[in-house]
JSON list of C-alpha atoms in Angstrom, two decimals:
[
{"chain": "I", "resi": 1, "resn": "MET", "atom": "CA", "xyz": [22.16, 77.89, -17.86]},
{"chain": "I", "resi": 2, "resn": "SER", "atom": "CA", "xyz": [22.66, 75.09, -15.18]},
{"chain": "I", "resi": 3, "resn": "VAL", "atom": "CA", "xyz": [19.19, 72.64, -14.88]},
{"chain": "I", "resi": 4, "resn": "VAL", "atom": "CA", "xyz": [19.32, 71.04, -11.55]},
{"chain": "I", "resi": 5, "resn": "THR", "atom": "CA", "xyz": [17.29, 68.36, -11.98]},
{"chain": "I", "resi": 6, "resn": "ALA", "atom": "CA", "xyz": [17.03, 64.94, -9.31]},
{"chain": "I", "resi": 7, "resn": "CYS", "atom": "CA", "xyz": [18.08, 61.88, -10.63]},
{"chain": "I", "resi": 8, "resn": "GLN", "atom": "CA", "xyz": [17.21, 58.29, -8.32]},
{"chain": "I", "resi": 9, "resn": "LEU", "atom": "CA", "xyz": [19.45, 56.53, -11.36]},
{"chain": "I", "resi": 10, "resn": "HIS", "atom": "CA", "xyz": [20.84, 53.53, -9.32]},
{"chain": "I", "resi": 11, "resn": "LEU", "atom": "CA", "xyz": [23.55, 51.69, -11.54]},
{"chain": "I", "resi": 12, "resn": "VAL", "atom": "CA", "xyz": [24.91, 48.37, -10.84]},
{"chain": "I", "resi": 13, "resn": "PHE", "atom": "CA", "xyz": [28.50, 47.52, -11.85]},
{"chain": "I", "resi": 14, "resn": "CYS", "atom": "CA", "xyz": [29.33, 43.41, -11.61]},
{"chain": "I", "resi": 15, "resn": "HIS", "atom": "CA", "xyz": [33.02, 45.01, -10.06]},
{"chain": "I", "resi": 16, "resn": "GLN", "atom": "CA", "xyz": [35.63, 42.11, -8.73]},
{"chain": "I", "resi": 17, "resn": "LEU", "atom": "CA", "xyz": [39.36, 41.18, -9.53]},
{"chain": "I", "resi": 18, "resn": "LEU", "atom": "CA", "xyz": [39.01, 37.74, -11.97]},
{"chain": "I", "resi": 19, "resn": "VAL", "atom": "CA", "xyz": [41.76, 35.82, -12.88]},
{"chain": "I", "resi": 20, "resn": "GLU", "atom": "CA", "xyz": [41.32, 36.30, -16.85]},
{"chain": "I", "resi": 21, "resn": "GLY", "atom": "CA", "xyz": [42.65, 39.18, -17.93]},
{"chain": "I", "resi": 22, "resn": "PRO", "atom": "CA", "xyz": [41.65, 42.59, -18.64]},
{"chain": "I", "resi": 23, "resn": "ASN", "atom": "CA", "xyz": [37.99, 43.86, -19.62]},
{"chain": "I", "resi": 24, "resn": "PHE", "atom": "CA", "xyz": [36.69, 41.91, -17.21]},
{"chain": "I", "resi": 25, "resn": "GLU", "atom": "CA", "xyz": [34.21, 43.01, -14.11]},
{"chain": "I", "resi": 26, "resn": "MET", "atom": "CA", "xyz": [36.87, 45.74, -13.13]},
{"chain": "I", "resi": 27, "resn": "GLN", "atom": "CA", "xyz": [35.57, 49.25, -12.79]},
{"chain": "I", "resi": 28, "resn": "GLN", "atom": "CA", "xyz": [37.17, 52.47, -10.98]},
{"chain": "I", "resi": 29, "resn": "LEU", "atom": "CA", "xyz": [35.42, 53.44, -7.38]},
{"chain": "I", "resi": 30, "resn": "HIS", "atom": "CA", "xyz": [36.24, 55.99, -6.10]},
{"chain": "I", "resi": 31, "resn": "ASP", "atom": "CA", "xyz": [34.01, 59.77, -7.70]},
{"chain": "I", "resi": 32, "resn": "THR", "atom": "CA", "xyz": [32.62, 62.72, -5.11]},
{"chain": "I", "resi": 33, "resn": "ASN", "atom": "CA", "xyz": [29.39, 63.85, -7.33]},
{"chain": "I", "resi": 34, "resn": "TRP", "atom": "CA", "xyz": [27.34, 60.41, -6.38]},
{"chain": "I", "resi": 35, "resn": "PHE", "atom": "CA", "xyz": [27.26, 57.64, -4.12]},
{"chain": "I", "resi": 36, "resn": "VAL", "atom": "CA", "xyz": [29.31, 55.32, -4.37]},
{"chain": "I", "resi": 37, "resn": "CYS", "atom": "CA", "xyz": [29.11, 51.49, -1.55]},
{"chain": "I", "resi": 38, "resn": "ASN", "atom": "CA", "xyz": [31.31, 48.21, -2.49]},
{"chain": "I", "resi": 39, "resn": "LEU", "atom": "CA", "xyz": [28.72, 45.99, -0.40]},
{"chain": "I", "resi": 40, "resn": "THR", "atom": "CA", "xyz": [28.88, 42.84, 1.49]},
{"chain": "I", "resi": 41, "resn": "THR", "atom": "CA", "xyz": [25.94, 41.70, 2.20]},
{"chain": "I", "resi": 42, "resn": "PRO", "atom": "CA", "xyz": [22.46, 41.64, 0.81]},
{"chain": "I", "resi": 43, "resn": "ALA", "atom": "CA", "xyz": [21.24, 43.75, 3.61]},
{"chain": "I", "resi": 44, "resn": "ASN", "atom": "CA", "xyz": [22.93, 46.39, 2.73]},
{"chain": "I", "resi": 45, "resn": "PHE", "atom": "CA", "xyz": [21.85, 45.98, -0.49]},
{"chain": "I", "resi": 46, "resn": "PHE", "atom": "CA", "xyz": [18.43, 46.48, -0.06]},
{"chain": "I", "resi": 47, "resn": "HIS", "atom": "CA", "xyz": [18.58, 49.67, 2.54]},
{"chain": "I", "resi": 48, "resn": "ALA", "atom": "CA", "xyz": [20.87, 50.78, -0.75]},
{"chain": "I", "resi": 49, "resn": "MET", "atom": "CA", "xyz": [18.14, 50.60, -2.86]},
{"chain": "I", "resi": 50, "resn": "ARG", "atom": "CA", "xyz": [15.87, 51.61, -0.25]},
{"chain": "I", "resi": 51, "resn": "ARG", "atom": "CA", "xyz": [18.07, 54.41, 0.69]},
{"chain": "I", "resi": 52, "resn": "GLN", "atom": "CA", "xyz": [17.65, 56.03, -3.13]},
{"chain": "I", "resi": 53, "resn": "MET", "atom": "CA", "xyz": [14.31, 56.07, -3.31]},
{"chain": "I", "resi": 54, "resn": "ALA", "atom": "CA", "xyz": [13.56, 57.39, 0.50]},
{"chain": "I", "resi": 55, "resn": "LEU", "atom": "CA", "xyz": [16.66, 60.77, 0.65]},
{"chain": "I", "resi": 56, "resn": "SER", "atom": "CA", "xyz": [15.29, 64.33, 0.36]},
{"chain": "I", "resi": 57, "resn": "PHE", "atom": "CA", "xyz": [17.30, 65.22, -2.63]},
{"chain": "I", "resi": 58, "resn": "ARG", "atom": "CA", "xyz": [18.41, 62.96, -4.75]},
{"chain": "I", "resi": 59, "resn": "LYS", "atom": "CA", "xyz": [22.27, 61.88, -5.78]},
{"chain": "I", "resi": 60, "resn": "PRO", "atom": "CA", "xyz": [23.12, 59.26, -8.25]},
{"chain": "I", "resi": 61, "resn": "LEU", "atom": "CA", "xyz": [23.84, 56.02, -6.55]},
{"chain": "I", "resi": 62, "resn": "ILE", "atom": "CA", "xyz": [26.35, 53.33, -8.15]},
{"chain": "I", "resi": 63, "resn": "VAL", "atom": "CA", "xyz": [27.32, 49.99, -6.42]},
{"chain": "I", "resi": 64, "resn": "MET", "atom": "CA", "xyz": [30.17, 47.97, -6.75]},
{"chain": "I", "resi": 65, "resn": "THR", "atom": "CA", "xyz": [29.38, 44.47, -5.88]},
{"chain": "I", "resi": 66, "resn": "PRO", "atom": "CA", "xyz": [31.01, 41.03, -7.66]},
{"chain": "I", "resi": 67, "resn": "LYS", "atom": "CA", "xyz": [29.00, 37.59, -9.43]},
{"chain": "I", "resi": 68, "resn": "SER", "atom": "CA", "xyz": [29.98, 35.67, -6.05]},
{"chain": "I", "resi": 69, "resn": "LEU", "atom": "CA", "xyz": [28.74, 37.12, -3.54]},
{"chain": "I", "resi": 70, "resn": "LEU", "atom": "CA", "xyz": [24.87, 35.61, -4.73]},
{"chain": "I", "resi": 71, "resn": "ARG", "atom": "CA", "xyz": [26.42, 31.69, -4.13]},
{"chain": "I", "resi": 72, "resn": "LEU", "atom": "CA", "xyz": [29.15, 32.94, -1.12]},
{"chain": "I", "resi": 73, "resn": "PRO", "atom": "CA", "xyz": [27.25, 31.32, 1.81]},
{"chain": "I", "resi": 74, "resn": "GLU", "atom": "CA", "xyz": [28.49, 33.63, 4.74]},
{"chain": "I", "resi": 75, "resn": "ALA", "atom": "CA", "xyz": [27.65, 36.33, 1.97]},
{"chain": "I", "resi": 76, "resn": "ARG", "atom": "CA", "xyz": [23.89, 36.45, 3.48]},
{"chain": "I", "resi": 77, "resn": "SER", "atom": "CA", "xyz": [21.37, 38.37, 5.60]},
{"chain": "I", "resi": 78, "resn": "SER", "atom": "CA", "xyz": [18.42, 37.75, 8.37]},
{"chain": "I", "resi": 79, "resn": "PHE", "atom": "CA", "xyz": [14.77, 38.93, 7.38]},
{"chain": "I", "resi": 80, "resn": "ASP", "atom": "CA", "xyz": [15.60, 40.63, 10.82]},
{"chain": "I", "resi": 81, "resn": "ASP", "atom": "CA", "xyz": [18.50, 42.98, 8.98]},
{"chain": "I", "resi": 82, "resn": "MET", "atom": "CA", "xyz": [15.76, 44.28, 6.76]},
{"chain": "I", "resi": 83, "resn": "ILE", "atom": "CA", "xyz": [12.58, 44.96, 8.59]},
{"chain": "I", "resi": 84, "resn": "GLU", "atom": "CA", "xyz": [11.11, 48.47, 10.53]},
{"chain": "I", "resi": 85, "resn": "GLY", "atom": "CA", "xyz": [13.52, 49.08, 12.71]},
{"chain": "I", "resi": 86, "resn": "SER", "atom": "CA", "xyz": [16.95, 48.26, 10.89]},
{"chain": "I", "resi": 87, "resn": "THR", "atom": "CA", "xyz": [18.20, 50.80, 8.14]},
{"chain": "I", "resi": 88, "resn": "PHE", "atom": "CA", "xyz": [21.63, 51.01, 5.81]},
{"chain": "I", "resi": 89, "resn": "GLN", "atom": "CA", "xyz": [25.31, 50.95, 7.82]},
{"chain": "I", "resi": 90, "resn": "ARG", "atom": "CA", "xyz": [27.88, 53.30, 5.77]},
{"chain": "I", "resi": 91, "resn": "LEU", "atom": "CA", "xyz": [30.74, 51.04, 7.73]},
{"chain": "I", "resi": 92, "resn": "ILE", "atom": "CA", "xyz": [30.46, 48.21, 9.54]},
{"chain": "I", "resi": 93, "resn": "PRO", "atom": "CA", "xyz": [32.70, 48.08, 12.45]},
{"chain": "I", "resi": 94, "resn": "SER", "atom": "CA", "xyz": [35.19, 44.95, 13.33]},
{"chain": "I", "resi": 95, "resn": "THR", "atom": "CA", "xyz": [33.10, 42.07, 15.81]},
{"chain": "I", "resi": 96, "resn": "CYS", "atom": "CA", "xyz": [36.15, 41.99, 18.23]},
{"chain": "I", "resi": 97, "resn": "GLU", "atom": "CA", "xyz": [34.95, 42.63, 22.33]},
{"chain": "I", "resi": 98, "resn": "GLU", "atom": "CA", "xyz": [38.27, 43.24, 23.39]},
{"chain": "I", "resi": 99, "resn": "ALA", "atom": "CA", "xyz": [39.66, 46.38, 22.06]},
{"chain": "I", "resi": 100, "resn": "GLN", "atom": "CA", "xyz": [42.49, 46.41, 24.23]},
{"chain": "I", "resi": 101, "resn": "ASN", "atom": "CA", "xyz": [44.07, 43.08, 22.73]},
{"chain": "I", "resi": 102, "resn": "VAL", "atom": "CA", "xyz": [43.88, 43.95, 19.05]},
{"chain": "I", "resi": 103, "resn": "LYS", "atom": "CA", "xyz": [47.60, 45.12, 17.38]},
{"chain": "I", "resi": 104, "resn": "LYS", "atom": "CA", "xyz": [45.71, 46.18, 13.83]},
{"chain": "I", "resi": 105, "resn": "ILE", "atom": "CA", "xyz": [43.20, 46.77, 12.15]},
{"chain": "I", "resi": 106, "resn": "VAL", "atom": "CA", "xyz": [42.18, 45.95, 8.35]},
{"chain": "I", "resi": 107, "resn": "PHE", "atom": "CA", "xyz": [39.28, 48.29, 6.52]},
{"chain": "I", "resi": 108, "resn": "CYS", "atom": "CA", "xyz": [38.57, 46.79, 3.49]},
{"chain": "I", "resi": 109, "resn": "SER", "atom": "CA", "xyz": [35.74, 46.94, 1.20]},
{"chain": "I", "resi": 110, "resn": "GLY", "atom": "CA", "xyz": [33.82, 43.62, -0.19]},
{"chain": "I", "resi": 111, "resn": "LYS", "atom": "CA", "xyz": [34.30, 40.25, -1.28]},
{"chain": "I", "resi": 112, "resn": "VAL", "atom": "CA", "xyz": [38.14, 40.80, -0.03]},
{"chain": "I", "resi": 113, "resn": "TYR", "atom": "CA", "xyz": [36.09, 40.88, 3.72]},
{"chain": "I", "resi": 114, "resn": "TYR", "atom": "CA", "xyz": [35.39, 37.46, 3.73]},
{"chain": "I", "resi": 115, "resn": "GLU", "atom": "CA", "xyz": [39.16, 35.71, 2.28]},
{"chain": "I", "resi": 116, "resn": "LEU", "atom": "CA", "xyz": [40.76, 37.76, 5.50]},
{"chain": "I", "resi": 117, "resn": "VAL", "atom": "CA", "xyz": [37.49, 37.48, 7.60]},
{"chain": "I", "resi": 118, "resn": "LYS", "atom": "CA", "xyz": [39.03, 32.87, 6.29]},
{"chain": "I", "resi": 119, "resn": "GLU", "atom": "CA", "xyz": [42.49, 34.27, 6.80]},
{"chain": "I", "resi": 120, "resn": "ARG", "atom": "CA", "xyz": [42.12, 34.93, 9.86]},
{"chain": "I", "resi": 121, "resn": "SER", "atom": "CA", "xyz": [40.90, 32.03, 10.90]},
{"chain": "I", "resi": 122, "resn": "GLN", "atom": "CA", "xyz": [43.24, 30.19, 9.55]},
{"chain": "I", "resi": 123, "resn": "LYS", "atom": "CA", "xyz": [46.27, 31.80, 11.00]},
{"chain": "I", "resi": 124, "resn": "HIS", "atom": "CA", "xyz": [44.29, 32.08, 14.58]},
{"chain": "I", "resi": 125, "resn": "LEU", "atom": "CA", "xyz": [44.38, 35.80, 15.23]},
{"chain": "I", "resi": 126, "resn": "LYS", "atom": "CA", "xyz": [40.24, 37.00, 15.12]},
{"chain": "I", "resi": 127, "resn": "GLY", "atom": "CA", "xyz": [41.68, 38.66, 19.08]},
{"chain": "I", "resi": 128, "resn": "GLU", "atom": "CA", "xyz": [44.70, 40.08, 17.54]},
{"chain": "I", "resi": 129, "resn": "ILE", "atom": "CA", "xyz": [43.48, 42.13, 14.16]},
{"chain": "I", "resi": 130, "resn": "ALA", "atom": "CA", "xyz": [40.04, 44.34, 13.69]},
{"chain": "I", "resi": 131, "resn": "ILE", "atom": "CA", "xyz": [37.90, 44.27, 10.54]},
{"chain": "I", "resi": 132, "resn": "THR", "atom": "CA", "xyz": [35.93, 47.04, 9.80]},
{"chain": "I", "resi": 133, "resn": "ARG", "atom": "CA", "xyz": [33.62, 46.72, 6.14]},
{"chain": "I", "resi": 134, "resn": "ILE", "atom": "CA", "xyz": [33.37, 50.58, 4.67]},
{"chain": "I", "resi": 135, "resn": "GLU", "atom": "CA", "xyz": [30.82, 49.96, 2.85]},
{"chain": "I", "resi": 136, "resn": "GLN", "atom": "CA", "xyz": [30.51, 53.11, 1.51]},
{"chain": "I", "resi": 137, "resn": "LEU", "atom": "CA", "xyz": [33.58, 55.09, 0.25]},
{"chain": "I", "resi": 138, "resn": "THR", "atom": "CA", "xyz": [31.20, 57.50, -1.47]},
{"chain": "I", "resi": 139, "resn": "PRO", "atom": "CA", "xyz": [30.93, 60.38, 0.33]},
{"chain": "I", "resi": 140, "resn": "PHE", "atom": "CA", "xyz": [33.64, 58.84, 3.09]},
{"chain": "I", "resi": 141, "resn": "PRO", "atom": "CA", "xyz": [32.65, 58.15, 6.47]},
{"chain": "I", "resi": 142, "resn": "PHE", "atom": "CA", "xyz": [34.46, 59.82, 8.65]},
{"chain": "I", "resi": 143, "resn": "ASP", "atom": "CA", "xyz": [32.57, 60.44, 11.56]},
{"chain": "I", "resi": 144, "resn": "LEU", "atom": "CA", "xyz": [32.03, 56.26, 11.77]},
{"chain": "I", "resi": 145, "resn": "VAL", "atom": "CA", "xyz": [36.20, 55.63, 10.19]},
{"chain": "I", "resi": 146, "resn": "LYS", "atom": "CA", "xyz": [36.60, 57.05, 13.65]},
{"chain": "I", "resi": 147, "resn": "GLN", "atom": "CA", "xyz": [34.82, 55.55, 16.05]},
{"chain": "I", "resi": 148, "resn": "GLU", "atom": "CA", "xyz": [36.05, 52.86, 14.59]},
{"chain": "I", "resi": 149, "resn": "ILE", "atom": "CA", "xyz": [39.93, 53.95, 15.50]},
{"chain": "I", "resi": 150, "resn": "GLN", "atom": "CA", "xyz": [39.13, 55.51, 18.69]},
{"chain": "I", "resi": 151, "resn": "ARG", "atom": "CA", "xyz": [37.97, 51.70, 19.66]},
{"chain": "I", "resi": 152, "resn": "PHE", "atom": "CA", "xyz": [41.46, 49.75, 18.77]},
{"chain": "I", "resi": 153, "resn": "PRO", "atom": "CA", "xyz": [43.75, 53.31, 21.08]},
{"chain": "I", "resi": 154, "resn": "ASN", "atom": "CA", "xyz": [46.42, 50.21, 20.24]},
{"chain": "I", "resi": 155, "resn": "ALA", "atom": "CA", "xyz": [46.12, 48.70, 17.13]},
{"chain": "I", "resi": 156, "resn": "ARG", "atom": "CA", "xyz": [48.03, 49.93, 13.87]},
{"chain": "I", "resi": 157, "resn": "LEU", "atom": "CA", "xyz": [45.81, 51.13, 10.67]},
{"chain": "I", "resi": 158, "resn": "CYS", "atom": "CA", "xyz": [46.04, 48.45, 7.40]},
{"chain": "I", "resi": 159, "resn": "TRP", "atom": "CA", "xyz": [43.46, 49.51, 4.07]},
{"chain": "I", "resi": 160, "resn": "ALA", "atom": "CA", "xyz": [43.07, 45.89, 1.96]},
{"chain": "I", "resi": 161, "resn": "GLN", "atom": "CA", "xyz": [41.70, 45.88, -1.38]},
{"chain": "I", "resi": 162, "resn": "GLU", "atom": "CA", "xyz": [41.82, 43.17, -4.22]},
{"chain": "I", "resi": 163, "resn": "GLU", "atom": "CA", "xyz": [42.26, 45.06, -6.80]},
{"chain": "I", "resi": 164, "resn": "HIS", "atom": "CA", "xyz": [45.93, 46.70, -7.52]},
{"chain": "I", "resi": 165, "resn": "LYS", "atom": "CA", "xyz": [47.57, 49.69, -6.05]},
{"chain": "I", "resi": 166, "resn": "ASN", "atom": "CA", "xyz": [46.95, 52.21, -9.28]},
{"chain": "I", "resi": 167, "resn": "ALA", "atom": "CA", "xyz": [43.01, 50.49, -9.40]},
{"chain": "I", "resi": 168, "resn": "GLY", "atom": "CA", "xyz": [41.15, 50.11, -6.34]},
{"chain": "I", "resi": 169, "resn": "ALA", "atom": "CA", "xyz": [40.64, 52.38, -2.99]},
{"chain": "I", "resi": 170, "resn": "TRP", "atom": "CA", "xyz": [43.69, 52.63, -1.54]},
{"chain": "I", "resi": 171, "resn": "SER", "atom": "CA", "xyz": [44.49, 56.14, -3.78]},
{"chain": "I", "resi": 172, "resn": "TYR", "atom": "CA", "xyz": [40.98, 57.95, -2.31]},
{"chain": "I", "resi": 173, "resn": "VAL", "atom": "CA", "xyz": [41.37, 56.03, 1.15]},
{"chain": "I", "resi": 174, "resn": "GLU", "atom": "CA", "xyz": [44.41, 56.36, 2.48]},
{"chain": "I", "resi": 175, "resn": "PRO", "atom": "CA", "xyz": [45.04, 60.60, 2.43]},
{"chain": "I", "resi": 176, "resn": "ARG", "atom": "CA", "xyz": [40.45, 60.72, 4.69]},
{"chain": "I", "resi": 177, "resn": "LEU", "atom": "CA", "xyz": [41.84, 57.60, 6.88]},
{"chain": "I", "resi": 178, "resn": "ARG", "atom": "CA", "xyz": [45.41, 60.15, 7.25]},
{"chain": "I", "resi": 179, "resn": "THR", "atom": "CA", "xyz": [42.93, 63.07, 7.92]},
{"chain": "I", "resi": 180, "resn": "VAL", "atom": "CA", "xyz": [41.21, 61.48, 10.26]},
{"chain": "I", "resi": 181, "resn": "CYS", "atom": "CA", "xyz": [44.59, 60.54, 12.87]},
{"chain": "I", "resi": 182, "resn": "ARG", "atom": "CA", "xyz": [45.09, 63.71, 12.21]},
{"chain": "I", "resi": 183, "resn": "LYS", "atom": "CA", "xyz": [42.03, 65.52, 14.16]},
{"chain": "I", "resi": 184, "resn": "LEU", "atom": "CA", "xyz": [42.17, 62.23, 16.37]},
{"chain": "I", "resi": 185, "resn": "SER", "atom": "CA", "xyz": [46.21, 64.15, 17.06]},
{"chain": "I", "resi": 186, "resn": "LYS", "atom": "CA", "xyz": [47.37, 60.52, 16.44]},
{"chain": "I", "resi": 187, "resn": "PRO", "atom": "CA", "xyz": [49.03, 60.59, 13.36]},
{"chain": "I", "resi": 188, "resn": "LYS", "atom": "CA", "xyz": [49.77, 57.23, 12.28]},
{"chain": "I", "resi": 189, "resn": "LYS", "atom": "CA", "xyz": [51.82, 55.15, 9.57]},
{"chain": "I", "resi": 190, "resn": "ILE", "atom": "CA", "xyz": [48.22, 53.49, 6.51]},
{"chain": "I", "resi": 191, "resn": "GLU", "atom": "CA", "xyz": [49.96, 50.08, 5.76]},
{"chain": "I", "resi": 192, "resn": "TYR", "atom": "CA", "xyz": [48.55, 48.70, 2.13]},
{"chain": "I", "resi": 193, "resn": "ALA", "atom": "CA", "xyz": [47.78, 44.66, 1.94]},
{"chain": "I", "resi": 194, "resn": "GLY", "atom": "CA", "xyz": [46.99, 44.66, -1.72]},
{"chain": "I", "resi": 195, "resn": "ARG", "atom": "CA", "xyz": [48.44, 44.08, -5.43]},
{"chain": "I", "resi": 196, "resn": "PHE", "atom": "CA", "xyz": [51.70, 45.87, -6.89]},
{"chain": "I", "resi": 197, "resn": "SER", "atom": "CA", "xyz": [50.78, 48.40, -9.16]},
{"chain": "I", "resi": 198, "resn": "SER", "atom": "CA", "xyz": [49.65, 47.69, -13.07]},
{"chain": "I", "resi": 199, "resn": "ALA", "atom": "CA", "xyz": [49.02, 49.11, -16.65]},
{"chain": "I", "resi": 200, "resn": "ALA", "atom": "CA", "xyz": [46.39, 45.74, -16.90]},
{"chain": "I", "resi": 201, "resn": "ALA", "atom": "CA", "xyz": [43.33, 44.67, -14.53]},
{"chain": "I", "resi": 202, "resn": "ALA", "atom": "CA", "xyz": [44.30, 41.16, -14.38]},
{"chain": "I", "resi": 203, "resn": "THR", "atom": "CA", "xyz": [47.11, 39.46, -14.16]},
{"chain": "I", "resi": 204, "resn": "GLY", "atom": "CA", "xyz": [45.88, 36.89, -17.08]},
{"chain": "I", "resi": 205, "resn": "ASN", "atom": "CA", "xyz": [47.77, 34.00, -15.57]},
{"chain": "I", "resi": 206, "resn": "LYS", "atom": "CA", "xyz": [46.11, 32.02, -12.78]},
{"chain": "I", "resi": 207, "resn": "GLN", "atom": "CA", "xyz": [49.44, 30.58, -10.21]},
{"chain": "I", "resi": 208, "resn": "MET", "atom": "CA", "xyz": [50.77, 34.54, -10.89]},
{"chain": "I", "resi": 209, "resn": "HIS", "atom": "CA", "xyz": [47.32, 35.47, -9.53]},
{"chain": "I", "resi": 210, "resn": "LEU", "atom": "CA", "xyz": [46.96, 33.20, -7.09]},
{"chain": "I", "resi": 211, "resn": "MET", "atom": "CA", "xyz": [50.98, 34.30, -5.92]},
{"chain": "I", "resi": 212, "resn": "GLU", "atom": "CA", "xyz": [49.11, 37.76, -6.03]},
{"chain": "I", "resi": 213, "resn": "LEU", "atom": "CA", "xyz": [46.54, 36.84, -3.47]},
{"chain": "I", "resi": 214, "resn": "SER", "atom": "CA", "xyz": [48.63, 34.99, -0.91]},
{"chain": "I", "resi": 215, "resn": "GLN", "atom": "CA", "xyz": [50.98, 38.32, -0.67]},
{"chain": "I", "resi": 216, "resn": "LEU", "atom": "CA", "xyz": [48.28, 40.23, -0.40]},
{"chain": "I", "resi": 217, "resn": "HIS", "atom": "CA", "xyz": [46.20, 37.82, 2.17]},
{"chain": "I", "resi": 218, "resn": "ASP", "atom": "CA", "xyz": [50.39, 38.46, 4.09]},
{"chain": "I", "resi": 219, "resn": "ALA", "atom": "CA", "xyz": [50.30, 41.84, 4.67]},
{"chain": "I", "resi": 220, "resn": "ALA", "atom": "CA", "xyz": [46.80, 41.71, 6.33]},
{"chain": "I", "resi": 221, "resn": "MET", "atom": "CA", "xyz": [47.46, 39.87, 8.14]},
{"chain": "I", "resi": 222, "resn": "ASP", "atom": "CA", "xyz": [51.45, 41.01, 9.42]},
{"chain": "I", "resi": 223, "resn": "ILE", "atom": "CA", "xyz": [51.33, 41.69, 13.17]},
{"chain": "I", "resi": 224, "resn": "SER", "atom": "CA", "xyz": [54.78, 41.74, 13.26]},
{"chain": "I", "resi": 225, "resn": "PRO", "atom": "CA", "xyz": [56.73, 45.34, 15.41]},
{"chain": "I", "resi": 226, "resn": "GLN", "atom": "CA", "xyz": [57.08, 48.22, 12.27]},
{"chain": "I", "resi": 227, "resn": "PRO", "atom": "CA", "xyz": [58.99, 51.34, 13.40]},
{"chain": "I", "resi": 228, "resn": "GLU", "atom": "CA", "xyz": [55.46, 53.76, 14.00]},
{"chain": "I", "resi": 229, "resn": "GLY", "atom": "CA", "xyz": [54.86, 57.32, 11.98]},
{"chain": "I", "resi": 230, "resn": "ALA", "atom": "CA", "xyz": [53.02, 58.76, 9.11]},
{"chain": "I", "resi": 231, "resn": "TYR", "atom": "CA", "xyz": [53.59, 59.60, 6.14]}
]
């Protein structure tokens, strides 16, 4: 016999890739029977909690976020982002204004966004690379991703994550990005910027950790010409 139970459950998992090694603050990001969010702003965290209680239906909410964002000056929100008229953002669009000049859209989720913005600024690529945050991974925001891809008609697509390839959201997000492209009749290769697959949660070696991070940044910021195509 099936039992229908309304669930207001909130789970907050500390999630980031640390140099220390396995068993340190690493969760699996994707599932389909609950909300899974990897949030980047205090306002969106507030709205996610508020929405969880205000919805007319009940579904568990999983929030993936590192403790380091508590101390990051860039990760802040004004009260205007939390008062009446504001709402939860499933996707936070890029702030790039000259869409025709954008050569690459980098989709990401969570803390890695701030690292990518810093790297883009250092390489003076703000007008050529758009960085878009997917705040809610599950259910996937197909409609908003579609709008973002349509904003930048000449841009390549990339997914960036700090986790290893077999641990982050890549295997979940990549086919969904391809689905959006098919719906737009614009098949594109979805590039990957991140660490290689690994059986361990982290290297356990600071030098190796920083080298992997540098490779991630280089791949995300790469706008050199590449052949078009889809997987």
